[in-house]
Amino acid sequence: MRTKFLSIVLGLAVIVASCTSELIVDGTKTNDINSLVVPAGFDWKTSRDVNFNISISDIRFKSALHVVSVYGADPTTGAVALSKGAASISSPFLTKISIPSSVKEVYFVKTAPDGTKITQKVALTASSSLTVSLGTVSSGRFGVSSDSEKYVTAASSETSPDCSTGCDISVSSGTTIDLNNSTGSKTYCLTGSDYTVNFNPNTLNGGTLRICGTNITLNNLNFNSGAKYTVIITSKGSANFSNVNWNSADVTVKNFGTLNSSGNLIVGGTFYNYGVVNANAELQSRSGSNIINEGQIIVKGSSPLDGAMTNNAEITFNGEVRLNSSGQTVTNNGKMTAVGNFIINSSTTLTNNSYMTANSMQINSSGILNNKCQLIIKTDLGVDKTINNDSYISVGGSTRINGSGVVNLFNGALLVTNSLSTYDGKITGTGSNYSLFKVLTTAGGNINNGGGQKLTGTVQFSEPSDALKASFLDGTAQKTKDGGIYIAKTACNEGNGTEPVASNDSDKDGIIDSEDAFPNDASKAFINSSAPSTVAFEDQWPNKGDYDLNDVVLSYRYQIITNSSNIVAQVKATYTLHATGGSIQNGAGVQFNIPAGKATNFTSNTGGSLEAGQDSVVVILFKNSIGELAAWNTIAGQSPVASKSYSFSFDVVGGPSLGAFGVGSYNPFIWNNSNGTRGKETHLLGKNPTKLVDKSFFGTIDDSSLTTALYSTSTRLPWGIEVSTENFKYPSELKNITQTYFKFADWATSGGKSSVDWYSNVSEGYRNNANIFNP
């Protein structure tokens, strides 16, 4: 029983006396908590749990462990890491952190095995999860799996037919074929070997020519504009194109065997190659055509290309290659070799996802080169528009970056050139990892022509004479004459520099000593420190009571100790009791999501204990709040008495991962112990009771746990709130919280989205200090 008259601190319209049923109406109140419309799911906390998935793209140390620290404020200001753990290129750091809702951004600090650090700031969104990748230097965003396999020939998406079925007309020797389909679409099957077939020119509106024989020459095969036809060279067949006129975009040629072209091979429609093509003159493609190579193509002459091309296997161009048509795309996913020059003309795009070699390359106005693996240019590179390099480009001669030229380097990419003859354009770096533009010999004297910033972002410019003016660099870009930063060698990237050496690791747990909180204990490595918080309870459950929420006020901090595998090894906590605003003998404890048998070596400075009979770990702080403090610490005008702290720790055997356990509030609770009973527990809204709860109280009086949420009323009012500070200025007795904190109702009705600083903002219009206990 309460012995005092209490205001309805959260804005109730009545005052409930503990010893009478008298209702005293507060006519001055403007916010009735019973009238608040609170969104479903609101948990009455000023923090939220965020799940972090932090991966490593820094491949310098292969599978070695990097250390990741997560901060809620700039670490250079002395902020304490909220969470800390290990990650590698194959295993991310997963953690769950209770973060104050007022925090809008977090800072990540990654420490590599050699002790070098990077810091990355990321904005928090409304999402409950955040994925981020951290690195220092990487090979780019793309690559292949091994150095030994330079490209992979894609498996054929089709199976070659034969001539045993489906043939309307079969031919096995030299003849003339009339493909006119006036009698319907026909399939002609050519078998045998070593003969020539001539074709009468006709308008083709369907039909198939299937070659199963060997060394069959197709002469004067005309596919005029509008013709529809399919030519298939089967896996056992070989054909020679002679005077083939392919003008129609509706003609498809599929080669599963061998195709030899004595003259120019001109592609007007769709050409699938799964076998071998020998183009003994030029390879040409018309605008709107498409070449898909899954086999091998060898071109002896030049290649003026106006159509699209995708190479998934191997193409060798012995003559000059020119991409000509506006909007044209050529994509290399295999091995592409240009023995001659490669010219990317206006509004065309070349994308290299694998391995490519060219004698020289020129990117003309509006042309684009996207390099995502390895591009080797034996002589010169001319840039008049855009290069996007994610990995490695090598230029054996000179590079020219003309006035409209831009070289974009992404996230640890490398472009190395023997010399730089012209630098009138721009070089930019993007991503958390610095990229490198490296000049091996000299840069031309004109590289300092013009003004403004030529080098921007996360990129380093390396050139032996160090001639580039510092004024051309923005505040992020760097220059050096000493060979440039370290870039790891990968299957795509030839790399640069010498691999850094890892620092000492005394206990051999994979964490360097400078980042290991327990450098001589391999069972422990990291300390995860929770943000300081306070829980304030109403002790009348399942009655609403007076909602003053100063019956038990406890602040707390946690230290969660994990090992190098991010497994919880030890839990430490300090709780501090600030107020006991009532006469009920309240007990207090905290429940953890750990099976009871996994907690060992429990210690407490104030006689706390692990509670028996539980299926999870439950720590009891005290059993009678009345005997803990010399006064309530809630009566206005009375001098406060000292708060009391309760510290405890326990080891965890076979503990959970930090990603599952989290760094947060866990499940603090109180129970009414006035009659020596244990089952009348009060938890925060939505939290599970312990095994010892008396379930008969659920759904009685004002509790709506059976139909709404655990420990809530029918209007979703709680019996406790959590506030993200250890110094919560709670109201004095008989002082309404909405008349004390003017933004409280706005916070509650918005579901915690608005006025998230209602408790901490001291600006005018936020609080009435006269109503706060001992302000």
mmCIF file of N, CA, C and O in Angstrom, residues 398-403 420-425 442-451 454 467-469 472:
data_model
loop_
_atom_site.group_PDB
_atom_site.id
_atom_site.type_symbol
_atom_site.label_atom_id
_atom_site.label_comp_id
_atom_site.label_asym_id
_atom_site.label_seq_id
_atom_site.Cartn_x
_atom_site.Cartn_y
_atom_site.Cartn_z
ATOM 1 N N SER A 398 52.640 6.187 -73.188
ATOM 2 C CA SER A 398 52.265 7.471 -72.603
ATOM 3 C C SER A 398 50.750 7.585 -72.487
ATOM 4 O O SER A 398 50.001 7.080 -73.332
ATOM 5 N N THR A 399 50.304 8.275 -71.440
ATOM 6 C CA THR A 399 48.882 8.572 -71.250
ATOM 7 C C THR A 399 48.651 10.054 -71.486
ATOM 8 O O THR A 399 49.418 10.898 -71.003
ATOM 9 N N ARG A 400 47.561 10.343 -72.217
ATOM 10 C CA ARG A 400 47.142 11.719 -72.445
ATOM 11 C C ARG A 400 45.737 11.897 -71.875
ATOM 12 O O ARG A 400 44.802 11.224 -72.317
ATOM 13 N N ILE A 401 45.602 12.790 -70.904
ATOM 14 C CA ILE A 401 44.282 13.128 -70.369
ATOM 15 C C ILE A 401 43.982 14.536 -70.852
ATOM 16 O O ILE A 401 44.479 15.518 -70.298
ATOM 17 N N ASN A 402 43.203 14.621 -71.903
ATOM 18 C CA ASN A 402 42.928 15.914 -72.515
ATOM 19 C C ASN A 402 41.890 16.701 -71.733
ATOM 20 O O ASN A 402 41.379 16.229 -70.714
ATOM 21 N N GLY A 403 41.581 17.892 -72.186
ATOM 22 C CA GLY A 403 40.766 18.818 -71.391
ATOM 23 C C GLY A 403 39.434 18.271 -70.940
ATOM 24 O O GLY A 403 38.979 18.545 -69.828
ATOM 25 N N LEU A 420 53.238 10.385 -68.474
ATOM 26 C CA LEU A 420 52.011 11.182 -68.588
ATOM 27 C C LEU A 420 52.369 12.417 -69.404
ATOM 28 O O LEU A 420 53.000 13.340 -68.912
ATOM 29 N N SER A 421 51.967 12.397 -70.677
ATOM 30 C CA SER A 421 52.379 13.480 -71.567
ATOM 31 C C SER A 421 51.447 14.681 -71.497
ATOM 32 O O SER A 421 51.875 15.812 -71.736
ATOM 33 N N THR A 422 50.167 14.436 -71.205
ATOM 34 C CA THR A 422 49.186 15.521 -71.120
ATOM 35 C C THR A 422 48.286 15.290 -69.928
ATOM 36 O O THR A 422 47.784 14.184 -69.729
ATOM 37 N N TYR A 423 48.085 16.345 -69.124
ATOM 38 C CA TYR A 423 47.172 16.254 -67.972
ATOM 39 C C TYR A 423 46.385 17.558 -67.904
ATOM 40 O O TYR A 423 46.676 18.440 -67.103
ATOM 41 N N ASP A 424 45.379 17.655 -68.782
ATOM 42 C CA ASP A 424 44.506 18.831 -68.783
ATOM 43 C C ASP A 424 43.131 18.511 -68.214
ATOM 44 O O ASP A 424 42.319 19.417 -68.001
ATOM 45 N N GLY A 425 42.841 17.231 -67.990
ATOM 46 C CA GLY A 425 41.537 16.826 -67.474
ATOM 47 C C GLY A 425 41.568 16.621 -65.972
ATOM 48 O O GLY A 425 42.291 17.308 -65.249
ATOM 49 N N THR A 442 58.320 10.010 -66.140
ATOM 50 C CA THR A 442 58.126 11.453 -65.973
ATOM 51 C C THR A 442 56.773 11.876 -66.492
ATOM 52 O O THR A 442 56.170 11.221 -67.341
ATOM 53 N N ALA A 443 56.321 12.991 -65.960
ATOM 54 C CA ALA A 443 55.129 13.660 -66.470
ATOM 55 C C ALA A 443 55.582 14.840 -67.311
ATOM 56 O O ALA A 443 56.575 15.501 -67.002
ATOM 57 N N GLY A 444 54.860 15.109 -68.388
ATOM 58 C CA GLY A 444 55.225 16.207 -69.264
ATOM 59 C C GLY A 444 55.185 17.548 -68.557
ATOM 60 O O GLY A 444 54.512 17.734 -67.541
ATOM 61 N N GLY A 445 55.935 18.506 -69.111
ATOM 62 C CA GLY A 445 56.027 19.815 -68.478
ATOM 63 C C GLY A 445 54.720 20.575 -68.449
ATOM 64 O O GLY A 445 54.579 21.550 -67.709
ATOM 65 N N ASN A 446 53.734 20.121 -69.234
ATOM 66 C CA ASN A 446 52.474 20.863 -69.283
ATOM 67 C C ASN A 446 51.458 20.383 -68.251
ATOM 68 O O ASN A 446 50.318 20.832 -68.281
ATOM 69 N N ILE A 447 51.831 19.463 -67.352
ATOM 70 C CA ILE A 447 50.828 18.957 -66.417
ATOM 71 C C ILE A 447 50.363 20.036 -65.447
ATOM 72 O O ILE A 447 49.317 19.903 -64.824
ATOM 73 N N ASN A 448 51.128 21.119 -65.314
ATOM 74 C CA ASN A 448 50.738 22.207 -64.420
ATOM 75 C C ASN A 448 50.068 23.356 -65.163
ATOM 76 O O ASN A 448 49.881 24.439 -64.610
ATOM 77 N N ASN A 449 49.693 23.126 -66.414
ATOM 78 C CA ASN A 449 48.962 24.151 -67.149
ATOM 79 C C ASN A 449 47.562 24.306 -66.578
ATOM 80 O O ASN A 449 46.966 23.364 -66.062
ATOM 81 N N GLY A 450 47.002 25.509 -66.704
ATOM 82 C CA GLY A 450 45.646 25.744 -66.218
ATOM 83 C C GLY A 450 45.619 25.949 -64.722
ATOM 84 O O GLY A 450 46.640 26.123 -64.063
ATOM 85 N N GLY A 451 44.412 25.933 -64.179
ATOM 86 C CA GLY A 451 44.234 26.136 -62.744
ATOM 87 C C GLY A 451 43.083 25.299 -62.238
ATOM 88 O O GLY A 451 42.458 24.542 -62.970
ATOM 89 N N LYS A 454 42.594 19.480 -60.143
ATOM 90 C CA LYS A 454 42.642 18.401 -61.118
ATOM 91 C C LYS A 454 42.572 17.025 -60.457
ATOM 92 O O LYS A 454 42.246 16.040 -61.097
ATOM 93 N N ALA A 467 56.301 16.770 -59.605
ATOM 94 C CA ALA A 467 56.149 18.051 -60.294
ATOM 95 C C ALA A 467 54.756 18.653 -60.157
ATOM 96 O O ALA A 467 54.581 19.867 -60.322
ATOM 97 N N LEU A 468 53.750 17.853 -59.862
ATOM 98 C CA LEU A 468 52.381 18.358 -59.838
ATOM 99 C C LEU A 468 52.193 19.383 -58.728
ATOM 100 O O LEU A 468 52.568 19.151 -57.569
ATOM 101 N N LYS A 469 51.609 20.517 -59.081
ATOM 102 C CA LYS A 469 51.377 21.570 -58.093
ATOM 103 C C LYS A 469 50.394 21.114 -57.012
ATOM 104 O O LYS A 469 49.391 20.470 -57.305
ATOM 105 N N PHE A 472 46.595 21.885 -57.254
ATOM 106 C CA PHE A 472 45.699 21.094 -58.081
ATOM 107 C C PHE A 472 44.983 20.004 -57.280
ATOM 108 O O PHE A 472 44.141 19.299 -57.806
#
